Short mmCIF file of C-alpha atoms in Angstrom, two decimals:
data_model
loop_
_atom_site.label_atom_id
_atom_site.label_comp_id
_atom_site.label_asym_id
_atom_site.label_seq_id
_atom_site.Cartn_x
_atom_site.Cartn_y
_atom_site.Cartn_z
CA MET A 1 -18.44 -12.26 2.88
CA TYR A 2 -16.02 -10.16 4.15
CA ARG A 3 -14.78 -11.15 7.77
CA PHE A 4 -12.15 -9.69 9.81
CA ARG A 5 -9.78 -12.65 11.49
CA SER A 6 -7.56 -11.98 14.59
CA THR A 7 -5.01 -14.73 15.26
CA ARG A 8 -7.53 -15.81 18.10
CA SER A 9 -10.53 -16.11 15.94
CA VAL A 10 -12.46 -19.29 15.25
CA ILE A 11 -12.33 -20.25 11.74
CA LEU A 12 -15.60 -22.63 11.68
CA THR A 13 -16.99 -20.48 8.74
CA CYS A 14 -13.71 -20.78 6.64
CA VAL A 15 -13.54 -24.56 7.30
CA LEU A 16 -17.32 -24.87 5.93
CA LEU A 17 -16.41 -22.69 3.06
CA ALA A 18 -13.74 -25.21 2.27
CA ALA A 19 -15.80 -28.14 2.73
CA THR A 20 -18.47 -26.50 0.22
CA ALA A 21 -15.87 -26.60 -2.19
CA LEU A 22 -14.81 -30.15 -1.96
CA ALA A 23 -18.21 -31.09 -2.35
CA ALA A 24 -18.77 -29.29 -5.26
CA GLY A 25 -15.91 -31.07 -7.14
CA ALA A 26 -13.67 -27.76 -7.20
CA GLU A 27 -10.43 -28.37 -8.66
CA GLU A 28 -8.79 -25.50 -7.54
CA ALA A 29 -8.43 -24.30 -3.82
CA GLY A 30 -10.91 -21.32 -3.25
CA VAL A 31 -12.90 -22.20 -6.36
CA SER A 32 -16.38 -23.35 -5.80
CA GLU A 33 -19.37 -23.50 -8.03
CA ASP A 34 -20.29 -20.10 -6.93
CA ALA A 35 -17.70 -18.28 -5.19
CA ILE A 36 -13.93 -17.49 -5.52
CA LEU A 37 -12.15 -16.93 -1.84
CA PHE A 38 -9.30 -14.32 -1.30
CA GLY A 39 -7.05 -14.05 1.42
CA GLN A 40 -5.22 -10.87 3.21
CA ALA A 41 -2.83 -10.78 5.65
CA ALA A 42 -2.26 -7.39 6.86
CA ALA A 43 -2.14 -5.07 9.79
CA LEU A 44 -5.63 -4.83 11.04
CA GLU A 45 -4.95 -4.26 15.08
CA GLY A 46 -2.07 -2.30 16.47
CA PRO A 47 -0.07 0.92 15.47
CA SER A 48 -0.30 0.44 11.84
CA SER A 49 -3.72 -0.82 11.67
CA ALA A 50 -5.23 2.27 9.81
CA LEU A 51 -3.15 0.66 6.52
CA GLY A 52 -4.52 -2.66 6.65
CA GLN A 53 -7.98 -1.88 7.58
CA ARG A 54 -8.04 0.61 4.67
CA MET A 55 -6.76 -1.69 2.47
CA ARG A 56 -9.21 -3.95 2.95
CA GLN A 57 -12.36 -1.50 2.74
CA GLY A 58 -11.13 -0.94 -0.67
CA ILE A 59 -10.87 -4.43 -1.71
CA VAL A 60 -14.30 -5.19 -0.20
CA ALA A 61 -15.88 -2.22 -2.00
CA ALA A 62 -14.81 -3.54 -5.26
CA PHE A 63 -15.71 -6.79 -4.35
CA THR A 64 -19.42 -5.81 -3.89
CA GLU A 65 -19.53 -3.88 -6.67
CA ILE A 66 -18.42 -6.80 -8.92
CA ASN A 67 -20.83 -9.14 -6.89
CA ALA A 68 -23.78 -6.68 -7.28
CA ARG A 69 -23.33 -7.30 -11.07
CA GLY A 70 -23.41 -10.99 -10.91
CA GLY A 71 -19.69 -11.53 -9.86
CA VAL A 72 -17.31 -13.02 -12.34
CA HIS A 73 -18.65 -16.08 -14.65
CA GLY A 74 -21.29 -16.47 -12.11
CA ARG A 75 -19.19 -16.57 -9.29
CA LYS A 76 -19.24 -13.97 -6.21
CA LEU A 77 -15.71 -12.63 -4.77
CA GLN A 78 -15.12 -13.36 -1.09
CA LEU A 79 -12.42 -12.14 1.15
CA ILE A 80 -10.92 -13.51 4.67
CA SER A 81 -8.69 -10.80 6.30
CA ARG A 82 -6.07 -11.93 8.71
CA ASP A 83 -4.28 -9.98 11.40
CA ASP A 84 -0.53 -9.96 11.00
CA GLY A 85 -0.08 -6.83 13.23
CA TYR A 86 2.70 -5.46 10.51
CA ASP A 87 5.08 -8.14 12.00
CA PRO A 88 6.98 -10.60 9.82
CA ASP A 89 6.95 -13.84 11.71
CA ARG A 90 2.82 -13.30 12.25
CA SER A 91 2.82 -12.37 8.60
CA ALA A 92 4.37 -15.78 7.59
CA ALA A 93 1.89 -17.80 10.30
CA GLN A 94 -1.20 -15.93 8.91
CA THR A 95 -0.38 -16.42 5.30
CA LEU A 96 0.15 -19.85 5.91
CA GLN A 97 -3.11 -20.67 7.41
CA LEU A 98 -4.96 -18.47 4.80
CA ILE A 99 -3.43 -21.00 1.95
CA GLU A 100 -3.44 -24.59 3.87
CA ASP A 101 -6.48 -23.99 6.11
CA ASP A 102 -8.93 -21.34 4.45
CA LYS A 103 -8.00 -22.74 1.17
CA VAL A 104 -7.83 -19.32 -0.52
CA PHE A 105 -7.61 -19.01 -4.33
CA ALA A 106 -5.21 -16.17 -4.43
CA LEU A 107 -3.87 -13.11 -1.65
CA ILE A 108 -4.40 -9.71 -2.16
CA GLY A 109 -3.96 -6.24 -0.46
CA ALA A 110 -0.96 -7.51 1.76
CA VAL A 111 0.50 -4.62 3.54
CA GLY A 112 4.29 -3.73 4.10
CA THR A 113 7.86 -4.55 2.91
CA PRO A 114 9.36 -6.76 5.81
CA THR A 115 5.93 -8.80 5.87
CA ALA A 116 6.19 -9.27 2.29
CA MET A 117 9.95 -10.35 2.65
CA ALA A 118 8.69 -13.22 4.74
CA THR A 119 5.63 -13.99 2.91
CA ILE A 120 6.82 -14.10 -0.47
CA PRO A 121 9.00 -17.21 -0.28
CA ILE A 122 5.65 -19.08 0.90
CA THR A 123 3.31 -17.95 -1.90
CA SER A 124 5.91 -18.22 -4.54
CA ALA A 125 6.60 -21.86 -3.40
CA ARG A 126 2.90 -22.79 -4.26
CA ASN A 127 2.40 -19.99 -7.17
CA VAL A 128 -0.39 -18.47 -5.28
CA PRO A 129 -1.19 -15.18 -6.89
CA PHE A 130 -0.27 -12.09 -4.79
CA ILE A 131 -2.10 -9.45 -6.03
CA GLY A 132 -1.75 -5.67 -5.09
CA PRO A 133 0.68 -5.45 -2.15
CA PHE A 134 0.76 -2.39 -0.40
CA SER A 135 4.43 -1.83 -0.77
CA GLY A 136 6.76 -0.19 -3.53
CA ALA A 137 9.93 -2.26 -2.59
CA GLU A 138 12.12 -3.13 -5.48
CA PHE A 139 12.38 -6.67 -4.97
CA LEU A 140 8.73 -7.22 -5.44
CA ARG A 141 9.37 -6.10 -8.91
CA ASP A 142 11.74 -8.90 -9.97
CA LEU A 143 10.47 -10.28 -12.94
CA GLU A 144 11.23 -13.66 -12.06
CA LEU A 145 8.70 -13.55 -9.25
CA THR A 146 5.94 -14.19 -11.71
CA ASN A 147 3.00 -14.80 -8.85
CA VAL A 148 3.54 -11.24 -7.72
CA VAL A 149 1.09 -8.53 -9.08
CA ASN A 150 2.12 -4.86 -8.42
CA ILE A 151 -0.16 -2.05 -9.41
CA ARG A 152 1.72 0.56 -7.58
CA ALA A 153 5.03 2.79 -8.34
CA SER A 154 8.37 1.62 -6.56
CA TYR A 155 9.65 3.48 -3.68
CA SER A 156 12.51 4.34 -5.79
CA ALA A 157 10.29 6.44 -8.22
CA GLU A 158 8.95 8.41 -5.18
CA ALA A 159 12.28 8.84 -4.07
CA GLU A 160 13.05 10.35 -7.41
CA ALA A 161 10.08 12.51 -7.25
CA TRP A 162 10.83 13.93 -3.75
CA ILE A 163 14.53 14.70 -4.49
CA LYS A 164 13.51 16.36 -7.87
CA HIS A 165 10.82 18.78 -6.16
CA LEU A 166 13.36 19.44 -3.20
CA THR A 167 16.42 20.27 -5.39
CA GLU A 168 14.96 21.59 -8.59
CA ASP A 169 11.93 23.42 -7.42
CA ARG A 170 13.01 24.24 -3.36
CA HIS A 171 16.87 24.42 -4.70
CA PHE A 172 17.61 22.43 -1.46
CA THR A 173 20.83 21.09 -1.00
CA ARG A 174 20.92 19.87 2.81
CA ILE A 175 18.29 17.06 2.76
CA GLY A 176 18.04 14.47 5.92
CA ILE A 177 16.33 11.25 6.10
CA PHE A 178 14.12 9.69 9.01
CA TYR A 179 13.35 6.07 8.35
CA GLN A 180 11.93 2.64 9.84
CA ASP A 181 15.09 0.56 10.75
CA ASP A 182 14.31 -2.66 8.29
CA SER A 183 13.74 -3.87 5.01
CA PHE A 184 11.15 -0.83 4.22
CA GLY A 185 13.01 1.95 5.34
CA ARG A 186 15.97 0.93 4.02
CA ASP A 187 14.76 0.23 0.43
CA GLY A 188 13.38 4.00 0.74
CA LEU A 189 17.13 4.97 1.81
CA ARG A 190 18.65 3.41 -1.18
CA GLY A 191 16.20 5.08 -3.62
CA VAL A 192 17.09 8.72 -1.91
CA LYS A 193 20.75 8.16 -2.00
CA ARG A 194 20.53 7.06 -5.68
CA ALA A 195 18.33 10.40 -6.67
CA LEU A 196 20.75 12.83 -4.57
CA ALA A 197 23.72 10.92 -6.16
CA ARG A 198 22.16 11.81 -9.72
CA ARG A 199 22.53 15.09 -8.74
CA GLY A 200 25.94 15.13 -7.10
CA LEU A 201 24.48 15.45 -3.53
CA GLU A 202 24.83 12.98 -0.65
CA LEU A 203 22.51 12.83 2.43
CA ALA A 204 23.24 15.54 5.13
CA VAL A 205 22.20 13.38 7.99
CA GLU A 206 20.15 10.02 8.79
CA GLY A 207 17.90 9.27 11.82
CA THR A 208 16.18 5.51 12.51
CA PHE A 209 13.20 4.28 14.56
CA GLU A 210 12.23 0.80 15.12
CA ARG A 211 9.16 -0.65 13.31
CA ASN A 212 5.66 -0.45 15.49
CA THR A 213 7.00 1.92 17.90
CA ARG A 214 6.87 5.94 18.19
CA ALA A 215 10.67 5.73 19.64
CA VAL A 216 11.85 8.77 17.52
CA LYS A 217 14.03 10.85 20.16
CA ALA A 218 17.33 9.53 19.20
CA ALA A 219 16.80 10.02 15.43
CA TRP A 220 15.36 13.65 16.28
CA ARG A 221 18.62 14.50 18.35
CA THR A 222 20.61 13.15 15.31
CA ILE A 223 18.74 14.80 12.63
CA LYS A 224 18.46 18.16 14.60
CA ARG A 225 22.30 18.81 14.96
CA ALA A 226 22.79 18.83 11.48
CA GLU A 227 19.70 21.55 10.45
CA PRO A 228 18.82 19.96 7.19
CA GLU A 229 16.26 22.26 5.27
CA ALA A 230 14.05 19.14 4.44
CA ILE A 231 13.82 15.71 5.69
CA VAL A 232 12.33 12.84 3.70
CA MET A 233 10.22 10.09 5.81
CA VAL A 234 10.19 6.53 5.34
CA GLY A 235 7.67 5.28 7.94
CA THR A 236 3.94 4.89 9.17
CA TYR A 237 1.94 7.48 10.33
CA GLY A 238 2.24 7.11 13.87
CA PRO A 239 6.19 7.53 14.33
CA CYS A 240 6.30 10.33 11.54
CA ALA A 241 3.71 12.20 13.14
CA GLU A 242 5.39 12.13 16.35
CA PHE A 243 8.74 13.37 14.96
CA ILE A 244 7.36 16.16 13.28
CA LYS A 245 5.42 17.25 16.21
CA LEU A 246 8.69 16.70 18.30
CA ALA A 247 10.38 19.19 15.74
CA HIS A 248 7.76 21.75 16.11
CA ARG A 249 7.79 21.71 19.81
CA SER A 250 11.58 22.47 19.41
CA GLY A 251 11.03 25.42 17.15
CA PHE A 252 12.63 23.59 14.07
CA TYR A 253 10.48 23.82 10.73
CA PRO A 254 12.15 22.15 7.93
CA THR A 255 10.27 20.73 4.93
CA PHE A 256 8.80 17.36 5.49
CA VAL A 257 8.18 14.76 2.89
CA ASN A 258 6.53 11.55 3.44
CA ILE A 259 6.24 8.35 1.68
CA SER A 260 2.93 7.20 0.15
CA PHE A 261 3.01 3.99 2.40
CA VAL A 262 2.64 6.51 5.48
CA GLY A 263 -1.02 6.62 5.13
CA ALA A 264 -1.62 10.18 3.89
CA VAL A 265 -5.38 10.54 5.70
CA ALA A 266 -4.05 9.05 8.89
CA LEU A 267 -0.92 11.22 9.23
CA ALA A 268 -2.74 14.44 8.64
CA SER A 269 -5.55 13.36 11.33
CA GLU A 270 -2.33 12.61 13.86
CA LEU A 271 -1.02 16.17 12.92
CA GLY A 272 -4.08 18.31 13.08
CA PRO A 273 -3.10 21.90 12.34
CA GLU A 274 0.42 20.86 12.63
CA GLY A 275 0.21 19.07 9.33
CA GLU A 276 0.35 22.22 7.29
CA GLY A 277 2.71 22.28 4.76
CA VAL A 278 3.76 18.56 5.09
CA ILE A 279 4.05 17.07 1.84
CA VAL A 280 3.14 13.32 1.02
CA SER A 281 3.97 11.44 -2.45
CA GLN A 282 0.71 9.15 -3.89
CA VAL A 283 0.79 6.59 -6.31
CA VAL A 284 -3.01 6.44 -6.94
CA PRO A 285 -5.16 9.06 -8.23
CA PHE A 286 -6.64 12.06 -5.97
CA PRO A 287 -9.75 10.10 -4.22
CA TRP A 288 -11.83 13.30 -4.03
CA ASP A 289 -11.77 13.87 -7.55
CA ARG A 290 -15.17 12.76 -8.97
CA SER A 291 -14.14 14.15 -12.47
CA LEU A 292 -12.26 10.82 -13.18
CA LYS A 293 -14.91 7.86 -13.43
CA LEU A 294 -12.46 5.59 -11.53
CA VAL A 295 -12.67 7.60 -8.49
CA ALA A 296 -16.55 8.24 -8.87
CA ASP A 297 -16.93 4.24 -9.22
CA TYR A 298 -14.72 4.10 -6.17
CA GLN A 299 -16.97 6.50 -4.14
CA ALA A 300 -20.21 4.82 -5.17
CA ALA A 301 -18.78 1.30 -4.37
CA GLN A 302 -17.79 2.70 -0.93
CA ARG A 303 -21.10 4.35 -0.11
CA ALA A 304 -22.79 1.15 -1.03
CA VAL A 305 -20.66 -0.92 1.41
CA ASP A 306 -20.75 1.67 4.55
CA PRO A 307 -21.96 5.28 3.77
CA THR A 308 -19.80 6.53 6.68
CA GLN A 309 -16.43 5.80 4.89
CA THR A 310 -14.76 8.53 3.41
CA PRO A 311 -12.46 8.62 0.68
CA ASP A 312 -8.65 7.64 1.26
CA PHE A 313 -5.48 7.33 -0.70
CA VAL A 314 -5.25 3.94 1.02
CA SER A 315 -8.86 2.44 0.20
CA LEU A 316 -8.57 3.50 -3.49
CA GLU A 317 -5.37 1.59 -3.86
CA GLY A 318 -7.47 -1.50 -2.30
CA TYR A 319 -10.15 -0.88 -4.43
CA LEU A 320 -7.83 -0.78 -7.63
CA SER A 321 -6.48 -4.10 -6.46
CA GLY A 322 -9.73 -5.85 -6.15
CA ARG A 323 -10.93 -4.43 -9.60
CA LEU A 324 -7.74 -5.55 -11.47
CA ALA A 325 -8.11 -9.16 -9.58
CA ALA A 326 -11.85 -9.26 -11.12
CA ALA A 327 -10.56 -7.93 -14.37
CA ALA A 328 -7.86 -10.66 -14.81
CA LEU A 329 -10.61 -13.44 -13.56
CA GLU A 330 -12.88 -12.60 -16.41
CA LYS A 331 -9.89 -12.82 -18.95
CA ALA A 332 -8.94 -16.06 -17.17
CA GLY A 333 -12.27 -17.97 -18.06
CA PRO A 334 -15.20 -19.85 -16.44
CA GLU A 335 -12.85 -22.18 -14.82
CA PRO A 336 -10.20 -20.30 -13.35
CA THR A 337 -7.02 -21.54 -11.77
CA ARG A 338 -4.06 -20.05 -10.12
CA ALA A 339 -1.97 -20.48 -13.18
CA SER A 340 -4.59 -19.33 -15.67
CA LEU A 341 -5.15 -16.07 -13.59
CA LEU A 342 -1.34 -15.33 -13.49
CA ARG A 343 -1.06 -16.05 -16.97
CA ALA A 344 -4.15 -13.70 -18.13
CA ILE A 345 -2.61 -11.05 -16.03
CA ASN A 346 0.94 -11.10 -17.56
CA ASP A 347 -0.50 -11.89 -21.29
CA VAL A 348 -2.84 -8.85 -21.11
CA GLY A 349 -0.40 -6.56 -19.28
CA ARG A 350 -2.65 -3.68 -19.30
CA PHE A 351 -6.34 -3.22 -17.71
CA ASP A 352 -8.58 -0.42 -18.34
CA ILE A 353 -10.32 0.12 -14.87
CA SER A 354 -13.11 2.57 -14.86
CA GLY A 355 -11.46 4.71 -17.54
CA SER A 356 -8.00 4.56 -15.99
CA THR A 357 -5.12 2.40 -17.37
CA VAL A 358 -3.17 -0.23 -15.03
CA ASN A 359 -0.02 -1.64 -16.34
CA VAL A 360 1.20 -4.62 -14.85
CA GLY A 361 4.49 -7.04 -15.30
CA ILE A 362 6.54 -5.91 -18.32
CA ARG A 363 4.21 -3.03 -19.26
CA MET A 364 4.75 -1.50 -15.91
CA ILE A 365 8.55 -1.16 -16.84
CA GLU A 366 7.50 0.01 -20.14
CA ALA A 367 5.10 2.77 -18.74
CA PRO A 368 5.72 3.09 -14.97
CA PRO A 369 2.86 4.20 -12.73
CA LYS A 370 2.69 7.80 -12.03
CA VAL A 371 3.93 9.50 -8.71
CA PHE A 372 2.56 12.85 -7.83
CA LEU A 373 2.96 14.98 -4.73
CA THR A 374 0.36 16.40 -2.29
CA VAL A 375 0.68 18.70 0.48
CA ILE A 376 -1.36 18.75 3.46
CA GLN A 377 -3.60 21.85 4.11
CA LYS A 378 -4.30 23.60 7.75
CA ASP A 379 -8.02 22.06 7.88
CA GLY A 380 -6.39 18.29 6.99
CA THR A 381 -7.23 18.08 3.53
CA PHE A 382 -4.65 17.65 0.47
CA LYS A 383 -4.06 19.42 -2.67
CA ALA A 384 -1.50 18.96 -5.30
CA VAL A 385 1.89 20.49 -4.95
CA ASP A 386 2.41 23.39 -7.23
CA ARG A 387 5.92 22.87 -9.66
CA GLN A 388 7.49 25.97 -10.39
#
């Protein structure tokens, strides 16, 4: 059962699931004799929908793979996804519905920093596991947020990788930034400023845009006047593509570097041939590299759900989140509770997912997740950036 739920959808099936759980005498929300129910609040419609949809596809692929092997301790993993439109207020409302009405056991695959800022107080107060958020925000890495389970690198780590490449490999000194004017964009801004300061540099120029819009002309005019050699971008695929195309139409071709949250494949699709040379940082393995067992398993799981789905960095991250949730449930034992799941995650700290190690909690601080840079080719494919 993998259902897309908008704010207007009827939740009859969810009510029936909750009733079934109660009838079975389940002592923990979302846990019945034969199922464990997860919830996702993410952008499934609107200008950032590719991010939420791809995360969902990856989670569903992982759950389907686990369920085909009998589930976890005899229970199948199920997912309800609700659309929040990448809007903090809607995300808070949808998260409350998932917890209080749908009675989910845990949340998984949330998308965004501003939405997480609105929902973390809700989940933390109830000690609801918040697994694999699609965000590298620093506040999510506070170890006092014991219900948050991060698997991806921080935005600061991505910013360090950008600035290291631009200054040490490209020898650039004039670097500008284009960012979303909210908590997400400002998190990236702080990371870039710190990385530059470590090298005795400052930003050449800043330009901003409003979330869920493509209103980028004002930022473009501001940034163009400074004529930076490179522009780092902290936004989603739509406005970032709009900005890059506007620059090219103006005959300006700086080096563009994008954050992983942009949605690399969606960005390449939006840009078409104009994407050639655009750099995107990544926080999961190359999703086309079948020499990695993780990637081979991911692709097989994806095909089992829908043979038309193509590999993608975002859905691979969703798949990793789903596999991690299943691995942690195995450790939590045959009668899982929210507390025992979080305890298992934090006590183990290191999980083997198809031969690839995923570190969480304190282990993530000891061995941070990797960041690597990719560059879009003329045909829209990706290759790793060559280091000098």
